[in-house]
mmCIF file of C-alpha atoms in Angstrom:
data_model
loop_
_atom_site.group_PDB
_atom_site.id
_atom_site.type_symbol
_atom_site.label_atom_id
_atom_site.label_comp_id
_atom_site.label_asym_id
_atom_site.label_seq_id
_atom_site.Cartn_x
_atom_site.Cartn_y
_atom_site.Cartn_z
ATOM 1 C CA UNK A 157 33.698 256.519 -156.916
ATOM 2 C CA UNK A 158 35.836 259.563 -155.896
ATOM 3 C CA UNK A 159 38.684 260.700 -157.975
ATOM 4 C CA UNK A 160 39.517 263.331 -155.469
ATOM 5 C CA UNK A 161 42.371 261.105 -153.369
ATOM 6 C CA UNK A 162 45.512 261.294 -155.472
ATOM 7 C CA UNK A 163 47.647 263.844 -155.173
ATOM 8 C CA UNK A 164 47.542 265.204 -159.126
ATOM 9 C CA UNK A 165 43.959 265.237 -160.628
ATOM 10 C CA UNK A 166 43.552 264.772 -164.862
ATOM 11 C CA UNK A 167 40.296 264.827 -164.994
ATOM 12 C CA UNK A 168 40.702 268.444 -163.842
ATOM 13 C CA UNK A 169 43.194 268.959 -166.614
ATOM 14 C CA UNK A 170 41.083 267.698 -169.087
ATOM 15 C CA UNK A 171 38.223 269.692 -167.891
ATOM 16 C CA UNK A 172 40.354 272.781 -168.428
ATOM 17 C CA UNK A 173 41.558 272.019 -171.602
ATOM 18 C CA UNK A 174 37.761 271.156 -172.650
ATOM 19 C CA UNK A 175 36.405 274.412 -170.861
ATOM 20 C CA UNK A 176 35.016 275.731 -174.085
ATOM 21 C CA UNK A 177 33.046 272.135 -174.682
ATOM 22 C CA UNK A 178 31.753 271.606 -171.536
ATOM 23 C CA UNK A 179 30.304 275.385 -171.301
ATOM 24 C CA UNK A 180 27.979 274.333 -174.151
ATOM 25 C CA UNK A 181 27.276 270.621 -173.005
ATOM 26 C CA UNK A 182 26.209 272.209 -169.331
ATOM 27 C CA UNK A 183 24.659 274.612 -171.618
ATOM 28 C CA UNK A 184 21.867 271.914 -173.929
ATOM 29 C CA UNK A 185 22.158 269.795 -170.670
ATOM 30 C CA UNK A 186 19.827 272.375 -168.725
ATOM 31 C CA UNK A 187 18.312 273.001 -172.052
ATOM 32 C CA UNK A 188 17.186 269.793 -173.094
ATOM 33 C CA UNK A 189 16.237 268.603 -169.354
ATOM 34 C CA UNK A 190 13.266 271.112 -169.474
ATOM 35 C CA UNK A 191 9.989 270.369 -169.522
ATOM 36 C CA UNK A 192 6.801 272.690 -170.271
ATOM 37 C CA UNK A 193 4.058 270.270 -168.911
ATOM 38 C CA UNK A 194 6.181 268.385 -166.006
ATOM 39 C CA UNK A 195 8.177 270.610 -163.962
ATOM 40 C CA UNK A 196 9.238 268.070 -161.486
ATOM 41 C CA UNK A 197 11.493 266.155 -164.301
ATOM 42 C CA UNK A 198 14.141 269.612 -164.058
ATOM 43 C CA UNK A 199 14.055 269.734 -160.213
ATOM 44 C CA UNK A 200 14.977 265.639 -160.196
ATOM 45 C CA UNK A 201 17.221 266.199 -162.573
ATOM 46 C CA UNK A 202 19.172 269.461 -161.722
ATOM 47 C CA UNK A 203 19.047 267.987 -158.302
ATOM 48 C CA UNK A 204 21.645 264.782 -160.021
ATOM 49 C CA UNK A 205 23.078 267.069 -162.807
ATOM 50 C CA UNK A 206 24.173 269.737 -160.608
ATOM 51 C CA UNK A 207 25.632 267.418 -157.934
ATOM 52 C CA UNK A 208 29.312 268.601 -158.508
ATOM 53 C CA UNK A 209 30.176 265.184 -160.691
ATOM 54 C CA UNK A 210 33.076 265.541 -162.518
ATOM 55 C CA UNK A 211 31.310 264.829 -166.002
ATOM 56 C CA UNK A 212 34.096 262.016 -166.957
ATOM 57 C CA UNK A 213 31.825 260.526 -169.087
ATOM 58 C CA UNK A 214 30.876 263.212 -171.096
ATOM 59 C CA UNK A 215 34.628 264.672 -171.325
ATOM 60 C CA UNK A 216 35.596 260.999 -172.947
ATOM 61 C CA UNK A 217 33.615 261.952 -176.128
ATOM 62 C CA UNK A 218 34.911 265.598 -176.366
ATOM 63 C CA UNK A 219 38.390 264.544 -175.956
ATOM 64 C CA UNK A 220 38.132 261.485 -178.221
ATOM 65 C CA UNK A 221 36.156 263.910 -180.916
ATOM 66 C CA UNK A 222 38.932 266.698 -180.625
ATOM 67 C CA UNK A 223 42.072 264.149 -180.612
ATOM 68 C CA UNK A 224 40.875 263.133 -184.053
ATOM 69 C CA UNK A 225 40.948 266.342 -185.560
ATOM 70 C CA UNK A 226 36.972 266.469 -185.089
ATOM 71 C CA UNK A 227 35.302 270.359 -185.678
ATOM 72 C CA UNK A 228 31.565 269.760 -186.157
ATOM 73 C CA UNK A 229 29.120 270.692 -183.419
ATOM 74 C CA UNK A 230 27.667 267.169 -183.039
ATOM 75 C CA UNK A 231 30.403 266.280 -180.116
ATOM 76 C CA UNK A 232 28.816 268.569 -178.055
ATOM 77 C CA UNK A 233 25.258 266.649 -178.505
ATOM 78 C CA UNK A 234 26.710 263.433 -178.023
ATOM 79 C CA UNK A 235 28.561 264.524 -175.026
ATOM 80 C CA UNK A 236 24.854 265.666 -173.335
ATOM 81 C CA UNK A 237 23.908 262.217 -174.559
ATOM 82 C CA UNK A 238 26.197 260.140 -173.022
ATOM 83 C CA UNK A 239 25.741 262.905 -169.112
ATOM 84 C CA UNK A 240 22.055 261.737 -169.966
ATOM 85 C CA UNK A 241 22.197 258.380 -170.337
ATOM 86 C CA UNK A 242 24.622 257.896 -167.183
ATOM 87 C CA UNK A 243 22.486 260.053 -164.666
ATOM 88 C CA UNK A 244 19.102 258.317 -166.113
ATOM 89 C CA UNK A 245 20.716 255.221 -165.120
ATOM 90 C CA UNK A 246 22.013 256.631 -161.636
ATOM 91 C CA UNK A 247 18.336 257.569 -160.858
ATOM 92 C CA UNK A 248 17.122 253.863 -161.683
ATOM 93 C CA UNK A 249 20.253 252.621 -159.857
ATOM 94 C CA UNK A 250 19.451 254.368 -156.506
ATOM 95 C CA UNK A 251 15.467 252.813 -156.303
ATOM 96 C CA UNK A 252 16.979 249.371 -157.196
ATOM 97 C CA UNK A 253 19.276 249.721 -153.971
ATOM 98 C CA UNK A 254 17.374 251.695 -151.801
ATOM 99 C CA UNK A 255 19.950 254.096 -151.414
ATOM 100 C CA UNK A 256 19.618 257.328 -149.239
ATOM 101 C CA UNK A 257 23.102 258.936 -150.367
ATOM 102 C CA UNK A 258 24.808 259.889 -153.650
ATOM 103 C CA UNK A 259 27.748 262.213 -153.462
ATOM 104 C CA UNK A 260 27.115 263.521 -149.946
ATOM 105 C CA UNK A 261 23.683 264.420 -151.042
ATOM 106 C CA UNK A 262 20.442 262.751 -150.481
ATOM 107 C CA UNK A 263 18.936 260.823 -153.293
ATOM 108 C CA UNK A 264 16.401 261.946 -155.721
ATOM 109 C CA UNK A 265 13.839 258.895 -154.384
ATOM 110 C CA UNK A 266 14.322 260.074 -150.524
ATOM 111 C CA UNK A 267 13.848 263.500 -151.372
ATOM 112 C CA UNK A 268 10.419 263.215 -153.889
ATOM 113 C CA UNK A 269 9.984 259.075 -154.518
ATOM 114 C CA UNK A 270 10.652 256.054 -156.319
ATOM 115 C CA UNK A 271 8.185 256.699 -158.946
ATOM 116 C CA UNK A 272 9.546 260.301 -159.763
ATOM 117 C CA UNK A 273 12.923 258.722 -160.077
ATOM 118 C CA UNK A 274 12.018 255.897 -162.286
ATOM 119 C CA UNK A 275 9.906 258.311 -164.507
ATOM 120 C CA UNK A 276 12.496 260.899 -164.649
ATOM 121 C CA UNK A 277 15.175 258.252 -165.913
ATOM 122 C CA UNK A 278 12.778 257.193 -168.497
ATOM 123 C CA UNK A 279 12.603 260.805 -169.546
ATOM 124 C CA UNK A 280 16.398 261.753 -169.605
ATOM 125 C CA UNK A 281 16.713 258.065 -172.053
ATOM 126 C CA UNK A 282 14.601 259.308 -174.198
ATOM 127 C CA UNK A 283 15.974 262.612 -174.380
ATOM 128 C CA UNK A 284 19.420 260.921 -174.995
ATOM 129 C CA UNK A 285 17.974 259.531 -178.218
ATOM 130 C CA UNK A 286 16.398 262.730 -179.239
ATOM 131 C CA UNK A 287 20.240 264.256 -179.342
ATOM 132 C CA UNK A 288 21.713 261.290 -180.660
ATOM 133 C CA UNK A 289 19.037 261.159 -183.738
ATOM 134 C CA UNK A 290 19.964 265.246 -184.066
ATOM 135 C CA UNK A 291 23.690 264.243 -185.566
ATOM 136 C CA UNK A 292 22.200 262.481 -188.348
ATOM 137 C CA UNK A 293 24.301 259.327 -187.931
ATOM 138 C CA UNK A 294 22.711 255.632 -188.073
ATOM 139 C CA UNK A 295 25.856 254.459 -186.289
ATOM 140 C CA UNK A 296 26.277 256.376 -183.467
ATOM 141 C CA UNK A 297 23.003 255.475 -182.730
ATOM 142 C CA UNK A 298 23.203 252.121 -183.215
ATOM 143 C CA UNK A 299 26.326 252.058 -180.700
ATOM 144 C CA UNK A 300 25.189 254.460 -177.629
ATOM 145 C CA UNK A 301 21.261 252.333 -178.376
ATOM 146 C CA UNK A 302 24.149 249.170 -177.866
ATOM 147 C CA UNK A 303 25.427 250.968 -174.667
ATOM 148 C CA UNK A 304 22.305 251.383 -172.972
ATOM 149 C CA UNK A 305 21.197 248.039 -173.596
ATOM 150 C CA UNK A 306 24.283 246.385 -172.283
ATOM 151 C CA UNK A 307 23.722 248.572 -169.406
ATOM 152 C CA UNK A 308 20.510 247.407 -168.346
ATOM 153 C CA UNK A 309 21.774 244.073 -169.136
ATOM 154 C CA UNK A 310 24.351 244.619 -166.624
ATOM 155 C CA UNK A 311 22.646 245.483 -164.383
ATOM 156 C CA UNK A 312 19.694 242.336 -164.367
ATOM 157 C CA UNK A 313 22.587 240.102 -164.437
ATOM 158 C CA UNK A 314 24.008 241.717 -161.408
ATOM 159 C CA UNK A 315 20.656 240.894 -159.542
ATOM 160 C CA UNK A 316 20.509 237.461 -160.334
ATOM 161 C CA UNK A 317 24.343 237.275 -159.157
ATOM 162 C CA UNK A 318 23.992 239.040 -156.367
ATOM 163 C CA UNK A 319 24.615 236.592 -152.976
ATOM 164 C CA UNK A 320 25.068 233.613 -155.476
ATOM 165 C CA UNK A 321 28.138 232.524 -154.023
ATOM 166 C CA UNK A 322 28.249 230.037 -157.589
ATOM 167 C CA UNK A 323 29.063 233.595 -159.280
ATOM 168 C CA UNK A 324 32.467 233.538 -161.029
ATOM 169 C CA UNK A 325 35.026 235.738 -161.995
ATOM 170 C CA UNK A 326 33.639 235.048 -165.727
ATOM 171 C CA UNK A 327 30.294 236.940 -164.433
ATOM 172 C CA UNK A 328 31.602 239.423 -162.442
ATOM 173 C CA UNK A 329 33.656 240.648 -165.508
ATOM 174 C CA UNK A 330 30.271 240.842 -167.235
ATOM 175 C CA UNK A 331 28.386 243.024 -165.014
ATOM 176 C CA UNK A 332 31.509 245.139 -164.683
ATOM 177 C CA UNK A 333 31.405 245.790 -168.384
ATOM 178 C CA UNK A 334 27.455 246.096 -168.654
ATOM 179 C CA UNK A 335 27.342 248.721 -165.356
ATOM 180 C CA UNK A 336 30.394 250.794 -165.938
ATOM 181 C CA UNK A 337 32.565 249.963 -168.814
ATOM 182 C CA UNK A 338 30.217 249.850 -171.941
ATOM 183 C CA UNK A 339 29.149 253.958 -171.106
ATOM 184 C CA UNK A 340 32.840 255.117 -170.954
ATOM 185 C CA UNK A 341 33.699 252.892 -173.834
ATOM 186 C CA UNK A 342 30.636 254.171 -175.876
ATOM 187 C CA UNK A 343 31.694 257.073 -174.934
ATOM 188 C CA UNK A 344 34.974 257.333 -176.555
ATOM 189 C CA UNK A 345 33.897 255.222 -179.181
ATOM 190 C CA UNK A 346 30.940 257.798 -180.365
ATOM 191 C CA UNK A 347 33.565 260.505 -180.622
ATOM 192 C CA UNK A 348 35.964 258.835 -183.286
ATOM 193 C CA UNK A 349 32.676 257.884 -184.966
ATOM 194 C CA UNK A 350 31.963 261.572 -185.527
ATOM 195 C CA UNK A 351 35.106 262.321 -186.745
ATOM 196 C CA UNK A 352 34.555 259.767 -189.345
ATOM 197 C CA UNK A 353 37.933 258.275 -187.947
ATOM 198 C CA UNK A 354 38.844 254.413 -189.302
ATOM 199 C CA UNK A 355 38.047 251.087 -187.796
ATOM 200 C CA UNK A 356 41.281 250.736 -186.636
ATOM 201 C CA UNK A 357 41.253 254.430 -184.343
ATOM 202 C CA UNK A 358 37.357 253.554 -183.143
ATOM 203 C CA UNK A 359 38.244 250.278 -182.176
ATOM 204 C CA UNK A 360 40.917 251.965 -179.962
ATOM 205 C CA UNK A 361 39.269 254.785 -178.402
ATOM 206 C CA UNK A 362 36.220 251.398 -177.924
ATOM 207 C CA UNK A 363 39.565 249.494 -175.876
ATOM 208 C CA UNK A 364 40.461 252.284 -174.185
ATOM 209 C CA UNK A 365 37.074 252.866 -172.767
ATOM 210 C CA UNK A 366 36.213 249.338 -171.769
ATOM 211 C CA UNK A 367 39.808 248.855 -170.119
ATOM 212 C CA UNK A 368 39.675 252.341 -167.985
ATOM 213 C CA UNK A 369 35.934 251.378 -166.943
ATOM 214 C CA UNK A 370 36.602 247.786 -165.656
ATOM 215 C CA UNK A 371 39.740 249.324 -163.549
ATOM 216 C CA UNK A 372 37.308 251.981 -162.604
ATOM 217 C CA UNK A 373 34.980 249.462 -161.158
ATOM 218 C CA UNK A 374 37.567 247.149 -159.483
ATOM 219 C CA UNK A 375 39.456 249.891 -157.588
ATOM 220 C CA UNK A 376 36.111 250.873 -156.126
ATOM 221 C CA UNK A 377 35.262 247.580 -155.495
ATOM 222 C CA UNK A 378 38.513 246.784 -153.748
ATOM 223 C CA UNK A 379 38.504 249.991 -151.964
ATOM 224 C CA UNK A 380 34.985 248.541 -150.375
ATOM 225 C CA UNK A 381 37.806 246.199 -148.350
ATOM 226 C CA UNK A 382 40.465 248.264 -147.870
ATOM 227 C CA UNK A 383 39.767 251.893 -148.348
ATOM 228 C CA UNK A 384 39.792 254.588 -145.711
ATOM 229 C CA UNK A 385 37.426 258.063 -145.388
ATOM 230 C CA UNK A 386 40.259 259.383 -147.045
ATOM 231 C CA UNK A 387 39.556 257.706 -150.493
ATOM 232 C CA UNK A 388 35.778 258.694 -150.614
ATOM 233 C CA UNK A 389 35.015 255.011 -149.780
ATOM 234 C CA UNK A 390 33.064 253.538 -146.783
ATOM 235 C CA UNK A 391 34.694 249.865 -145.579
ATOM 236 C CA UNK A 392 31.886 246.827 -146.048
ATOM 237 C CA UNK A 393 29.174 248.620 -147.577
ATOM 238 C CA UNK A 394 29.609 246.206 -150.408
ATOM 239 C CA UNK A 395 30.081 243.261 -147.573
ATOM 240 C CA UNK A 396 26.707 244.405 -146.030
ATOM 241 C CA UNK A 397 24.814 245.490 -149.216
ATOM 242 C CA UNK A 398 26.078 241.454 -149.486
ATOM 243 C CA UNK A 399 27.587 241.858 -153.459
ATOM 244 C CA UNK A 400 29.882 239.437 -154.664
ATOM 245 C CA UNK A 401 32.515 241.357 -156.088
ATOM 246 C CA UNK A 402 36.340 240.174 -157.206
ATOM 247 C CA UNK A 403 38.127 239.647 -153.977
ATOM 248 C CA UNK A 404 35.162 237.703 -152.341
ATOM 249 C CA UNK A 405 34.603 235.587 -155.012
ATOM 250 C CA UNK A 406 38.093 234.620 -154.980
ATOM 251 C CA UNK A 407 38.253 234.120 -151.559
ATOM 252 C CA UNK A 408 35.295 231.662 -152.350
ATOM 253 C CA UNK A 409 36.582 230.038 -154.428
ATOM 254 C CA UNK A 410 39.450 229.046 -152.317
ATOM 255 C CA UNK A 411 37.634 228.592 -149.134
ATOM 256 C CA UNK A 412 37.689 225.369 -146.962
ATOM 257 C CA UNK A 413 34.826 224.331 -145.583
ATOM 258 C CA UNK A 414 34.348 226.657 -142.589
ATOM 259 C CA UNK A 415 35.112 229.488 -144.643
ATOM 260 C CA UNK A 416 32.808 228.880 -147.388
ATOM 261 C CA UNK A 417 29.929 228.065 -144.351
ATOM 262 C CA UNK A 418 30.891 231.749 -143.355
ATOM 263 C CA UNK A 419 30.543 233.179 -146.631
ATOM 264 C CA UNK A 420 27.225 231.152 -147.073
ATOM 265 C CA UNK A 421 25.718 232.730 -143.809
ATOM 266 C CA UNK A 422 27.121 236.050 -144.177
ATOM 267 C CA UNK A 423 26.658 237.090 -148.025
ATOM 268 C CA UNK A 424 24.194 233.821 -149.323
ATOM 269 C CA UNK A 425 21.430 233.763 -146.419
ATOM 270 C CA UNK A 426 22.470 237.470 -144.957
ATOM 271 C CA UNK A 427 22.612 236.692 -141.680
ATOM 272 C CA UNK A 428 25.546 239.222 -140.035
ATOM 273 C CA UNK A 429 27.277 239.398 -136.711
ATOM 274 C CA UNK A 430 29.384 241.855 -134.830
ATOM 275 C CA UNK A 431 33.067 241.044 -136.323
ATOM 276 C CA UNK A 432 31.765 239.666 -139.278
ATOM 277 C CA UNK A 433 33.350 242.643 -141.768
ATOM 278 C CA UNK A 434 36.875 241.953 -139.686
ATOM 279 C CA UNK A 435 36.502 238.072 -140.401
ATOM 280 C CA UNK A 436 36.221 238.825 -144.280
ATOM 281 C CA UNK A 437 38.988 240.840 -144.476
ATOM 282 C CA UNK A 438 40.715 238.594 -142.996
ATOM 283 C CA UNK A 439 39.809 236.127 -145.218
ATOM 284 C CA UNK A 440 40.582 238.374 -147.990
ATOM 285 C CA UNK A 441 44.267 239.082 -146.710
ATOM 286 C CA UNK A 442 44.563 234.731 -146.126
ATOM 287 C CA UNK A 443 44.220 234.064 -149.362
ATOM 288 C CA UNK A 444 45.923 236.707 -151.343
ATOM 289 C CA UNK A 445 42.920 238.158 -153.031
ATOM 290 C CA UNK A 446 43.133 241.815 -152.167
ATOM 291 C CA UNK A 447 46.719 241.605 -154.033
ATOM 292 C CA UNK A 448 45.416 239.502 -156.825
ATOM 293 C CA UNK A 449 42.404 241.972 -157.276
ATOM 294 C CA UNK A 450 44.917 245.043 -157.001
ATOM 295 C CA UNK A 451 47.363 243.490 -159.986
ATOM 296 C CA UNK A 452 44.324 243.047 -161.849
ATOM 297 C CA UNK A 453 43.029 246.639 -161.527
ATOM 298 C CA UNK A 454 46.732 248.001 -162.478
ATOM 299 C CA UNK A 455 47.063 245.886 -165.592
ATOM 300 C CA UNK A 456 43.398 246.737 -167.270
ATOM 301 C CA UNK A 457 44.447 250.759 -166.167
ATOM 302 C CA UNK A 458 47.865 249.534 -168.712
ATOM 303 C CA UNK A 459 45.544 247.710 -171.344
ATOM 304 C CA UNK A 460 44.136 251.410 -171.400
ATOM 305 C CA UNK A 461 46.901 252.992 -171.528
ATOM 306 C CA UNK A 462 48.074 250.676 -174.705
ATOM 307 C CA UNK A 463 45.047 251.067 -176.610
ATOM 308 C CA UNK A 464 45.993 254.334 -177.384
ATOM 309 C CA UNK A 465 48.834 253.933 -178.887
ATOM 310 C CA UNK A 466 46.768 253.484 -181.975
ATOM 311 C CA UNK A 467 45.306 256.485 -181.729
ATOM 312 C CA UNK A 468 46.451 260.042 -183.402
ATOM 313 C CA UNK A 469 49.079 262.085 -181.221
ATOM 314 C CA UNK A 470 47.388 265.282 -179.565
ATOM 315 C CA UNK A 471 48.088 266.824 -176.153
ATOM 316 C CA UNK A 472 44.584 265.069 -174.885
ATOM 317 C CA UNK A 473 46.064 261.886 -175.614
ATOM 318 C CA UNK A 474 48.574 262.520 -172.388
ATOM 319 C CA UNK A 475 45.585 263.384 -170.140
ATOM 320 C CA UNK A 476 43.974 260.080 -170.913
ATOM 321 C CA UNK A 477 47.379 258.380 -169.858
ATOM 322 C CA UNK A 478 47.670 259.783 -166.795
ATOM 323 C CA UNK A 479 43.871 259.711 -166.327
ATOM 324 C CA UNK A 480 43.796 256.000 -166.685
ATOM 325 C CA UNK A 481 47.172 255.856 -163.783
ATOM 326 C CA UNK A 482 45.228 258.115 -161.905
ATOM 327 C CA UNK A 483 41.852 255.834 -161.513
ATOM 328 C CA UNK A 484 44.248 253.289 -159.748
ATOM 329 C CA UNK A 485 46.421 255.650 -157.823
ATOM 330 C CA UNK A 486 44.615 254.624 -154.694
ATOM 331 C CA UNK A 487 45.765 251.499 -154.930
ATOM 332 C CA UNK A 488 49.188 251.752 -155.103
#
């Protein structure tokens, strides 16, 4: 998902404000992903790391760490952590789907292979735990060791739903929260932890997290319908890649008969025509669901946007405001 399409950008402000941080996360990044015996695990991974993404992830933990008053030098390992665990899982992602493409680049398994990618995931996890076991502290482990499980969790269940037009909104939710929402609210989670912050502060910086990364994940999703070149998004992938996400299972569920025969050809059996896409979107627009789908992506981004109230003032705190507007200002 591109952040690049709205016209003010605060993950750029954040990344300004965290220069410092990030010099030495970039810094044990390309540190840690070296390897004496294996020198094909730092050319797969630089080829990721060094991508030009925007490191949200890992600026969730420095800015939760530094808005609560945090001054240790364990933020900066559990910010590597967190880069790790997310481009680990990218690499894993991209064999599962076959995919030739991540941002504008070709993929690690076109340009070496799917066993390089696979193997190199496996090493970047494992590295994640070395750096989380380095700040000493049983529960941060125990909650980015949650993360990663929910992750892969997500990700199963997303298999089994894919092109099962039974799959409800219930599930959809769940592989939202297990493929993008669990990392970012680890992530903002870990950094309270470190800063030995109460239940009541984790628990926010936890909310905030899971809210921003399920509107994350449904703008992108409802972009797949109604997005343009200009929003980093390419209409129907999802429709062709046949993936059941929120405004088609809607539309499912309030499909007559005809429809839901369409929907069973086209996304349950995979069998696609010229006009197809069009016909879905249409669909989509008949029944409301884009709009539906769009209200829900606006009120987790203000579910974010509460959870912090809870959590100590600091001129961060502002840039996680806006940043959780800014993940759905493509949709409004």
């Amino acid at each position: 998902m591109s952040l690049d399409a709205a016209a003010t950008k605060p993950h750029e402000q954040l990344a300004e404000a965290l220069a410092d941080d990030l010099t030495a996360v970039n810094a044990l990044i390309r540190e840690r992903m070296a390897s004496e015996h294996a020198p094909r695990i730092p050319e797969v991974t630089a080829h990721l790391v060094e991508a030009g993404g925007k490191r949200l992830r890992p600026m969730l933990t420095l800015a939760a760490a530094r808005m609560c008053g945090y001054e240790g030098p364990y933020h900066i390992h559990l910010a590597a952590t967190v880069e790790f665990i997310h481009t680990a899982t990218l690499l894993h992602d991209d064999v599962v789907d076959e995919s030739s493409q991540r941002r504008g680049r070709p993929t690690a398994n076109l340009l070496w292979d799917n066993t390089s990618s696979v193997l190199v995931g496996d090493y970047l996890f494992a590295r994640s735990f070395q750096l989380m076991v380095e700040t000493g502290s049983l529960r941060v482990l125990d909650i980015l060791a949650n993360a990663s499980a929910t992750i892969a969790e997500g990700e199963v269940l997303q298999l089994t739903a894919a092109s099962d037009l039974a799959t409800t909104e219930e599930i959809y939710l769940q592989v939202v929260r297990g493929k993008t929402a669990a990392l970012f609210s680890a992530a903002m989670e870990v950094g309270g932890e470190i800063a030995g912050q109460n239940t009541a502060t984790k628990q926010a910086l936890f909310d905030y997290g899971d809210a921003l990364g399920i509107s994350f994940q449904i703008v992108d999703d409802l972009l797949d319908y109604g997005g343009t070149k200009a929003t980093g998004k390419n209409v129907g992938d999802d429709f062709r890649e046949r993936k059941l996400t929120l405004p088609v299972i809607r539309a499912i569920a309030a499909a007559d008969a005809d429809e839901r025969a369409f929907w069973e050809r086209t996304i349950g059996k995979g069998r696609q025509e010229e006009g197809d896409l069009d016909q879905a979107i249409a669909l989509l627009a008949k029944h409301g669901t884009m709009e539906a789908t769009r209200q829900d992506a606006l009120a987790w981004a203000d579910k974010a946007k509460i959870a912090l109230d809870a959590v100590p003032d600091h001129p961060l705190k502002k840039m996680l405001v806006d940043l959780a507007d800014y993940v759905v200002a493509r949709i409004t």
